[in-house]
Coordinates of C-alpha atoms (C1' of nucleotides) in Angstrom, one line a residue:
Chain U
X19 CA 0.0 0.0 0.0
X20 CA 1.0 3.5 -0.7
X21 CA 2.4 5.6 2.1
X22 CA -0.4 7.6 3.7
X23 CA -0.2 11.4 4.3
X24 CA 1.2 12.3 7.7
X25 CA -2.0 14.1 8.8
X26 CA -4.0 11.1 7.8
X27 CA -1.8 8.8 9.9
X28 CA -2.3 11.1 12.9
X29 CA -6.0 11.1 12.5
X30 CA -6.3 7.4 12.0
X31 CA -4.6 7.0 15.4
X32 CA -7.2 9.3 16.9
X33 CA -10.1 7.6 15.1
X34 CA -9.0 4.3 16.6
X35 CA -8.9 5.6 20.1
X36 CA -12.2 7.3 19.8
X37 CA -13.7 4.2 18.3
X38 CA -12.6 2.1 21.2
X39 CA -14.3 4.6 23.5
X40 CA -17.5 4.1 21.4
X41 CA -17.3 0.4 21.8
X42 CA -17.0 0.8 25.6
X43 CA -20.2 2.7 25.5
X44 CA -21.9 -0.2 23.7
X45 CA -22.0 1.5 20.3
X46 CA -21.7 -0.7 17.2
X47 CA -22.0 1.5 14.2
X48 CA -21.0 5.1 13.6
X49 CA -21.7 7.7 10.9
X50 CA -18.9 9.8 9.4
X51 CA -20.5 12.9 10.9
X52 CA -20.7 11.4 14.3
X53 CA -17.0 10.5 14.3
X54 CA -16.2 14.0 12.9
X55 CA -18.1 15.6 15.8
X56 CA -16.2 13.7 18.4
X57 CA -12.9 14.8 16.9
X58 CA -13.8 18.3 16.1
X59 CA -13.3 17.9 12.4
X60 CA -15.5 17.6 9.3
X61 CA -17.3 14.5 8.1
X62 CA -15.7 14.9 4.7
X63 CA -12.3 14.7 6.3
X64 CA -13.3 11.5 8.0
X65 CA -14.6 9.9 4.8
X66 CA -11.6 11.0 2.9
X67 CA -9.2 9.4 5.4
X68 CA -11.2 6.2 5.4
X69 CA -11.1 6.2 1.6
X70 CA -7.3 6.3 1.9
X71 CA -7.3 3.1 3.8
X72 CA -9.8 1.5 1.5
X73 CA -12.5 0.6 3.9
X74 CA -16.0 0.2 2.7
X75 CA -19.1 0.5 4.9
X76 CA -22.5 -0.9 4.1
X77 CA -23.9 2.1 2.4
X78 CA -26.1 4.4 4.4
X79 CA -25.6 2.4 7.7
X80 CA -22.4 4.1 8.8
X81 CA -19.3 2.2 9.6
X82 CA -19.1 -1.0 11.6
X83 CA -16.9 0.2 14.5
X84 CA -15.1 -3.1 15.1
X85 CA -14.4 -3.6 11.4
X86 CA -13.1 -0.1 11.1
X87 CA -10.8 -0.5 14.1
X88 CA -9.5 -3.7 12.6
X89 CA -8.9 -2.0 9.2
X90 CA -7.1 1.0 10.8
X91 CA -5.0 -1.4 12.9
X92 CA -4.0 -3.3 9.8
X93 CA -2.8 -0.2 8.2
X94 CA -1.1 1.7 11.1
X95 CA 0.1 -1.2 13.2
X96 CA 3.1 -3.3 12.5
X97 CA 2.8 -7.0 12.2
X98 CA 5.4 -7.6 14.8
X99 CA 5.2 -5.5 17.9
X100 CA 7.8 -2.7 18.1
X101 CA 9.7 -2.2 21.3
X102 CA 10.0 1.3 22.7
X103 CA 12.2 2.8 25.4
X104 CA 11.9 6.0 27.4
X105 CA 15.2 7.9 27.7
X106 CA 15.2 10.1 30.8
X107 CA 13.0 9.1 33.7
X108 CA 12.0 12.4 35.2
X109 CA 8.4 13.7 35.5
X110 CA 7.9 13.6 31.8
X111 CA 9.3 10.2 31.2
X112 CA 7.1 8.9 34.0
X113 CA 4.1 10.7 32.7
X114 CA 4.5 9.0 29.3
X115 CA 4.9 5.7 30.9
X116 CA 1.6 6.2 32.7
X117 CA -0.1 7.2 29.4
X118 CA 1.0 3.9 28.0
X119 CA -0.7 1.5 30.4
X120 CA -2.2 -1.4 28.5
X121 CA -2.8 0.8 25.6
X122 CA -1.1 -0.3 22.5
X123 CA -0.8 -4.0 21.7
X124 CA 1.7 -3.4 19.0
X125 CA 3.9 -1.0 20.9
X126 CA 5.7 -2.4 23.9
X127 CA 7.3 0.0 26.3
X128 CA 10.0 -2.2 27.6
X129 CA 12.6 -0.1 29.4
X130 CA 13.4 3.3 30.8
X131 CA 16.8 4.9 31.2
X132 CA 18.2 7.5 33.5
X133 CA 21.6 8.8 34.7
X134 CA 20.5 9.5 38.2
X135 CA 21.6 6.6 40.5
X136 CA 18.5 7.2 42.7
X137 CA 16.2 6.4 39.9
X138 CA 18.0 3.4 38.6
X139 CA 16.1 0.2 39.6
X140 CA 12.9 2.1 40.2
X141 CA 9.7 1.2 38.5
X142 CA 6.6 3.0 37.2
X143 CA 3.8 0.7 35.9
X144 CA 6.2 -2.2 35.8
X145 CA 8.6 -0.3 33.6
X146 CA 12.1 -0.6 35.1
X147 CA 14.7 2.1 35.0
X148 CA 18.2 1.2 33.9
X149 CA 21.5 3.1 33.9
X150 CA 22.2 5.1 30.8
X151 CA 25.5 3.2 30.7
X152 CA 23.6 0.1 29.6
X153 CA 21.7 1.9 26.9
X154 CA 23.4 0.2 23.9
X155 CA 23.4 -3.2 25.4
X156 CA 19.7 -3.2 26.4
X157 CA 18.6 -1.6 23.1
X158 CA 20.4 -4.2 21.1
X159 CA 19.4 -7.2 23.2
X160 CA 15.7 -6.2 23.4
X161 CA 15.4 -5.2 19.8
X162 CA 14.2 -1.7 20.7
X163 CA 13.5 0.4 17.6
X164 CA 11.8 3.5 19.0
X165 CA 13.1 5.9 21.6
X166 CA 11.2 8.6 23.5
X167 CA 13.7 11.3 24.4
X168 CA 13.0 13.3 27.6
X169 CA 16.5 14.0 28.8
X170 CA 17.7 17.5 29.8
X171 CA 18.7 19.8 27.0
X172 CA 22.4 19.6 27.5
X173 CA 22.6 15.9 26.9
X174 CA 20.0 15.6 24.1
X175 CA 22.4 15.6 21.1
X176 CA 24.8 13.2 22.7
X177 CA 21.9 10.8 23.6
X178 CA 20.5 11.0 20.1
X179 CA 23.9 10.0 18.7
X180 CA 24.2 7.0 21.0
X181 CA 20.6 6.0 20.2
X182 CA 21.2 6.0 16.5
X183 CA 24.5 4.1 16.9
X184 CA 22.6 1.5 18.9
X185 CA 20.3 0.9 16.0
X186 CA 17.2 3.0 16.9
X187 CA 15.0 3.7 13.9
X188 CA 12.6 6.3 15.2
X189 CA 12.9 9.1 17.8
X190 CA 10.1 11.0 19.5
X191 CA 12.0 14.1 20.8
X192 CA 10.5 16.0 23.7
X193 CA 13.6 18.0 24.4
X194 CA 13.8 21.6 23.2
X195 CA 16.8 20.8 21.1
X196 CA 16.4 20.3 17.4
X197 CA 18.2 17.1 16.5
X198 CA 20.1 16.3 13.4
X199 CA 19.9 12.6 12.5
X200 CA 20.5 10.6 9.4
X201 CA 17.7 10.6 6.9
X202 CA 16.8 7.0 7.5
X203 CA 15.9 7.7 11.1
X204 CA 12.3 9.0 11.5
X205 CA 12.4 12.0 13.8
X206 CA 9.2 13.5 15.3
X207 CA 9.9 16.7 17.3
X208 CA 7.6 17.8 20.0
X209 CA 8.1 21.1 21.7
X210 CA 5.8 22.1 24.5
X211 CA 7.0 25.6 24.8
X212 CA 6.4 26.2 21.2
X213 CA 2.9 24.8 21.5
X214 CA 2.2 27.2 24.3
X215 CA 3.6 30.2 22.5
X216 CA 1.4 29.3 19.6
X217 CA -1.6 29.2 21.9
X218 CA -0.6 32.6 23.2
X219 CA -0.2 34.1 19.8
X220 CA -3.6 32.9 18.5
X221 CA -5.3 33.9 21.7
X222 CA -4.1 37.4 21.0
X223 CA -4.7 37.3 17.3
X224 CA -8.1 35.4 17.4
X225 CA -8.4 34.3 13.8
X226 CA -11.9 35.7 13.4
X227 CA -13.5 32.3 13.4
X228 CA -17.2 32.5 12.7
X229 CA -19.5 29.6 12.0
Chain C
X20 CA -0.2 43.1 11.0
X21 CA -1.7 40.3 9.2
X22 CA -2.1 37.0 11.1
X23 CA 0.8 34.7 10.4
X24 CA 0.5 31.1 9.1
X25 CA 0.4 28.6 12.0
X26 CA 3.6 26.9 10.9
X27 CA 5.4 30.2 10.8
X28 CA 4.4 31.0 14.3
X29 CA 5.7 27.6 15.4
X30 CA 9.0 28.1 13.8
X31 CA 9.4 31.7 15.0
X32 CA 9.1 30.4 18.5
X33 CA 11.9 27.8 17.7
X34 CA 14.0 30.4 16.0
X35 CA 13.9 32.6 19.0
X36 CA 15.0 29.8 21.4
X37 CA 17.8 28.8 19.1
X38 CA 18.9 32.4 18.7
X39 CA 19.1 32.7 22.5
X40 CA 21.4 29.7 22.6
X41 CA 23.6 31.3 19.9
X42 CA 23.9 34.5 22.1
X43 CA 24.9 32.3 25.0
X44 CA 27.7 31.0 22.8
X45 CA 28.9 34.5 22.0
X46 CA 27.6 34.6 18.5
X47 CA 26.3 38.0 17.2
X48 CA 25.2 37.4 13.6
X49 CA 23.8 34.4 11.9
X50 CA 23.1 33.5 8.2
X51 CA 19.9 32.0 7.1
X52 CA 21.6 28.7 6.3
X53 CA 23.2 28.5 9.7
X54 CA 19.9 28.9 11.5
X55 CA 18.3 26.4 9.0
X56 CA 20.9 23.8 9.8
X57 CA 20.3 24.2 13.6
X58 CA 16.6 23.6 13.1
X59 CA 16.9 20.9 10.4
X60 CA 15.0 22.9 7.8
X61 CA 16.0 24.8 4.7
X62 CA 17.5 28.3 4.4
X63 CA 14.6 29.4 2.1
X64 CA 12.1 28.5 4.8
X65 CA 14.0 30.6 7.3
X66 CA 14.2 33.6 4.9
X67 CA 10.6 33.3 4.0
X68 CA 9.5 33.2 7.7
X69 CA 11.6 36.2 8.4
X70 CA 10.1 38.0 5.4
X71 CA 6.7 37.4 7.0
X72 CA 7.7 39.4 10.0
X73 CA 9.2 42.1 7.9
X74 CA 12.7 42.0 9.3
X75 CA 15.6 43.3 7.2
X76 CA 19.2 42.3 7.7
X77 CA 22.2 44.2 6.4
X78 CA 22.6 42.5 3.1
X79 CA 25.1 39.7 2.9
X80 CA 26.1 39.9 6.5
X81 CA 23.4 37.6 7.9
X82 CA 21.0 38.7 10.6
X83 CA 21.9 40.5 13.8
X84 CA 20.8 38.0 16.4
X85 CA 19.7 40.4 19.1
X86 CA 17.7 42.5 16.6
X87 CA 16.1 39.4 15.2
X88 CA 15.1 38.1 18.6
X89 CA 13.6 41.5 19.3
X90 CA 11.6 41.6 16.2
X91 CA 10.3 38.0 16.7
X92 CA 9.3 38.9 20.2
X93 CA 7.5 41.9 19.0
X94 CA 5.5 39.7 16.7
X95 CA 4.8 36.6 18.8
X96 CA 4.7 38.0 22.3
X97 CA 1.8 39.9 23.8
X98 CA 2.4 43.4 25.1
X99 CA 1.0 42.5 28.5
X100 CA 2.2 39.2 29.9
X101 CA -0.4 36.4 29.7
X102 CA -1.1 34.3 32.8
X103 CA -1.1 30.6 32.5
X104 CA -2.3 27.8 34.8
X105 CA -1.6 24.0 34.8
X106 CA -4.7 21.9 35.4
X107 CA -3.7 18.6 36.9
X108 CA -0.5 18.4 38.9
X109 CA 0.6 14.8 38.2
X110 CA 3.9 13.9 36.5
X111 CA 3.0 15.7 33.3
X112 CA 1.8 18.9 35.0
X113 CA 5.0 18.9 37.0
X114 CA 7.1 18.2 33.9
X115 CA 5.6 21.2 32.2
X116 CA 6.2 23.4 35.2
X117 CA 9.8 22.4 35.1
X118 CA 10.1 23.2 31.4
X119 CA 8.9 26.7 32.1
X120 CA 11.5 27.9 34.6
X121 CA 12.5 31.4 33.9
X122 CA 11.9 30.9 30.3
X123 CA 9.2 33.1 28.8
X124 CA 9.0 36.7 30.1
X125 CA 5.6 37.2 28.6
X126 CA 4.1 34.0 29.7
X127 CA 3.7 33.6 33.5
X128 CA 2.8 30.3 34.9
X129 CA 1.0 31.4 38.0
X130 CA -0.9 28.5 39.4
X131 CA -1.5 24.7 39.3
X132 CA -4.6 22.8 40.2
X133 CA -5.4 19.3 41.3
X134 CA -8.1 17.4 42.9
X135 CA -5.8 15.2 45.1
X136 CA -5.7 16.6 48.7
X137 CA -2.1 15.3 49.1
X138 CA -1.0 17.6 46.2
X139 CA -2.8 20.7 47.3
X140 CA -0.4 23.2 48.8
X141 CA 2.6 21.5 47.3
X142 CA 5.0 23.4 45.1
X143 CA 7.2 22.7 42.1
X144 CA 9.5 25.5 41.1
X145 CA 7.6 28.0 43.2
X146 CA 4.3 27.1 41.5
X147 CA 1.7 26.3 44.1
X148 CA -1.0 23.8 43.7
X149 CA -4.6 24.7 44.6
X150 CA -7.7 22.7 44.9
X151 CA -9.7 22.4 41.8
X152 CA -12.7 23.8 43.8
X153 CA -11.0 27.2 43.7
X154 CA -10.4 27.0 39.9
X155 CA -12.9 29.7 38.9
X156 CA -12.1 32.1 41.7
X157 CA -8.3 31.9 41.1
X158 CA -8.6 32.1 37.3
X159 CA -10.8 35.2 37.5
X160 CA -8.8 37.0 40.3
X161 CA -5.4 36.4 38.6
X162 CA -6.6 37.1 35.1
X163 CA -5.5 33.7 33.8
X164 CA -6.1 33.4 30.1
X165 CA -4.4 30.1 29.1
X166 CA -4.9 26.7 30.6
X167 CA -2.7 23.6 30.1
X168 CA -4.9 20.6 30.6
X169 CA -3.2 17.5 32.0
X170 CA -6.1 15.9 34.0
X171 CA -7.1 12.2 33.6
X172 CA -9.3 11.4 30.6
X173 CA -12.6 11.0 32.5
X174 CA -12.6 14.6 33.8
X175 CA -11.2 16.4 30.8
X176 CA -14.5 17.5 29.2
X177 CA -15.9 18.7 32.5
X178 CA -12.7 20.6 33.2
X179 CA -12.7 22.2 29.8
X180 CA -16.3 23.4 30.4
X181 CA -15.4 25.0 33.7
X182 CA -12.3 26.6 32.2
X183 CA -14.3 28.2 29.4
X184 CA -16.9 29.4 31.9
X185 CA -14.2 30.9 34.0
X186 CA -13.0 33.0 31.1
X187 CA -10.1 31.1 29.7
X188 CA -9.2 32.0 26.1
X189 CA -6.8 29.3 25.1
X190 CA -6.4 25.7 26.0
X191 CA -3.4 23.4 25.4
X192 CA -4.9 20.0 25.7
X193 CA -2.6 17.1 26.7
X194 CA -5.4 14.7 27.5
X195 CA -6.4 12.1 25.0
X196 CA -9.9 13.4 24.8
X197 CA -10.9 15.6 21.8
X198 CA -12.5 18.7 23.3
X199 CA -15.3 20.7 21.8
X200 CA -15.1 24.3 22.7
X201 CA -16.7 27.5 21.4
X202 CA -14.9 28.9 18.3
X203 CA -13.6 31.9 20.1
X204 CA -11.5 29.7 22.3
X205 CA -8.2 28.7 20.8
X206 CA -7.6 25.0 21.3
X207 CA -4.3 23.3 20.6
X208 CA -4.5 19.5 21.0
X209 CA -1.5 17.5 21.8
X210 CA -1.6 13.7 21.9
X211 CA 1.5 11.8 22.8
X212 CA 0.1 8.4 21.8
X213 CA -0.7 9.6 18.4
X214 CA 2.8 11.0 18.0
X215 CA 4.2 7.7 19.0
X216 CA 2.0 5.7 16.6
X217 CA 3.0 8.1 13.9
X218 CA 6.7 7.4 14.6
X219 CA 5.9 3.7 14.5
X220 CA 4.1 4.0 11.2
X221 CA 6.9 5.9 9.5
X222 CA 9.6 3.7 10.9
X223 CA 7.8 0.8 9.2
X224 CA 7.1 2.8 6.0
X225 CA 10.4 4.6 5.8
X226 CA 9.5 7.4 3.2
X227 CA 12.5 6.6 0.9
X228 CA 14.2 9.8 1.9
X229 CA 17.4 10.3 -0.1
X230 CA 19.5 13.5 -0.2
Chain T
dT20 C1' 37.7 48.4 -11.8
dA21 C1' 35.6 44.4 -13.8
dA22 C1' 34.2 39.9 -13.0
dC23 C1' 32.8 36.9 -9.6
dA24 C1' 30.7 35.0 -5.4
dT25 C1' 27.5 35.2 -1.6
dT26 C1' 23.5 36.2 0.6
dT27 C1' 19.2 38.2 1.1
dG28 C1' 14.2 39.2 -0.2
dT29 C1' 10.6 38.2 -3.2
dT30 C1' 7.9 36.3 -6.8
dA31 C1' 6.7 32.0 -9.0
dT32 C1' 5.9 27.1 -8.8
dA33 C1' 4.9 22.7 -6.7
dA34 C1' 3.3 19.7 -3.1
dA35 C1' 0.3 18.6 0.7
dA36 C1' -3.9 19.1 3.0
dA37 C1' -8.5 20.5 3.5
dT38 C1' -12.9 21.5 1.7
dA39 C1' -16.6 21.4 -1.6
dA40 C1' -19.4 19.3 -5.0
dC41 C1' -21.8 15.6 -6.5
dA42 C1' -23.0 10.9 -8.4
dA43 C1' -24.3 6.4 -6.5
dT44 C1' -26.7 3.8 -3.4
dA45 C1' -30.0 2.3 -0.2
dA46 C1' -33.4 3.2 3.1
dT47 C1' -37.9 5.8 4.1
dT48 C1' -42.0 8.2 3.0
dT49 C1' -45.9 9.2 0.2
Chain H
dA21 C1' -43.7 2.0 -6.8
dA22 C1' -42.2 6.7 -7.3
dA23 C1' -40.3 10.5 -4.9
dT24 C1' -37.5 11.9 -1.2
dT25 C1' -33.9 11.6 2.1
dA26 C1' -29.5 10.3 4.1
dT27 C1' -25.1 8.7 3.6
dT28 C1' -21.1 7.2 1.4
dG29 C1' -17.1 7.3 -1.9
dT30 C1' -14.8 9.9 -5.2
dT31 C1' -13.4 13.6 -8.1
dA32 C1' -12.6 18.6 -8.4
dT33 C1' -11.3 22.9 -6.3
dT34 C1' -9.3 25.8 -2.9
dT35 C1' -6.2 26.8 0.6
dT36 C1' -2.1 26.3 3.0
dT37 C1' 2.6 25.2 3.2
dA38 C1' 7.0 24.3 1.2
dT39 C1' 10.3 24.6 -2.4
dA40 C1' 12.5 26.7 -6.3
dA41 C1' 14.1 30.4 -9.1
dC42 C1' 16.1 34.6 -9.5
dA43 C1' 17.0 39.7 -9.2
dA44 C1' 19.2 43.0 -6.1
dA45 C1' 22.8 44.1 -3.1
dT46 C1' 27.3 44.0 -1.6
dG47 C1' 31.5 42.3 -0.6
dT48 C1' 35.8 39.8 -2.7
dT49 C1' 39.1 38.6 -6.1
dA50 C1' 41.6 39.0 -10.4

DNA sequence: TAACATTTGTTATAAAAATAACAATAATTT
DNA sequence: AAATTATTGTTATTTTTATAACAAATGTTA
């Protein structure tokens, strides 16, 4: 299958989570406009994304929620689960660990790393913290392919380098340092301060939204 | 001035932070391609963004870093500082508080809120945690306009409602619930699980990047 | 000083993403 | 059973974002 647009991948992930919530509430079918409302987007957007993944509903009956979840999972999940590690086990690293609980069957959070001896050996939600000295060893032995980087600014570049050397294929970067990695490594940057400054800007310059 | 494109606002925020780092390293001037390299983007992108804010360098000498920071600040900062509150003082709330330290002169983090009696009264980086019961009172009295939402899923919608009723103008939403708010409230959603699933997808479907 | 090189600022083009338009289909109403 | 309605799936259009192209400016070299 052709590679999907980035934004579609993002939304598919959100659709799936929302659809799981619907199932919990006993819902079996959902219309495009219902799903759109839940996500604050338009029904056309939903239908277009679903077109991309080639799912067909029974016409006029909405989508079968379980089927749709299955189809989305087929597209965005890997066959084999991917192993993930959190690098930096401060508040943010722990917060992410908590978000993870029992959530994603195809993404296993398997280890955390920190430099602080007090943290090493500690656990949050069964995820154990190892010394950063053992990074390479544990990444290689556990076939970890994705790293979530939450270390302090000053060590971010150094860490990224070690991660790539250890065979990591994707990095989700929460530090405020813009990393430079080889083009075969997928890098997703997330910067909280920028998000906040963006909110501040658009609060001031309300974009004249009218409905 | 005309409202800037969202992506440009995001990058301006990043430019500024990067430029501050350059000053710390004793640098005074910077070329568009240098700044681009630091942020992993192209020089054209940088020049185009700078064009948007109407800053002019001395030709061929690169940009004066201090001047540029000043100009960016003029554009993306508010005149009067905006007050910000963190709603939910768990690991994530605390992590965000830490990110904030002494960082943004025009964005004051003034209070945190939680429902857990054990947390109420506690402090992280001088930011005190109040009971959620006092949300409205404190928001109104302190003229808080931006809320960072890090509460558990089940209370997210309820919280958002109270925030809007209390006069909040912008919400940065870290919960995995998609909120529906009035169109005059600026809402920025951030979803860590989606980011991670996106990394997983593109690690699997490496987009054939070659240079 | 003439030719060249470098870097910006801006216009032009391309790519990505979102929205709109609408035919096709199937249920419902008259 | 014909007309109407609701909903999907897809193509067409628009908007947003990124990239490319290049003139203007200015310093450097021959």
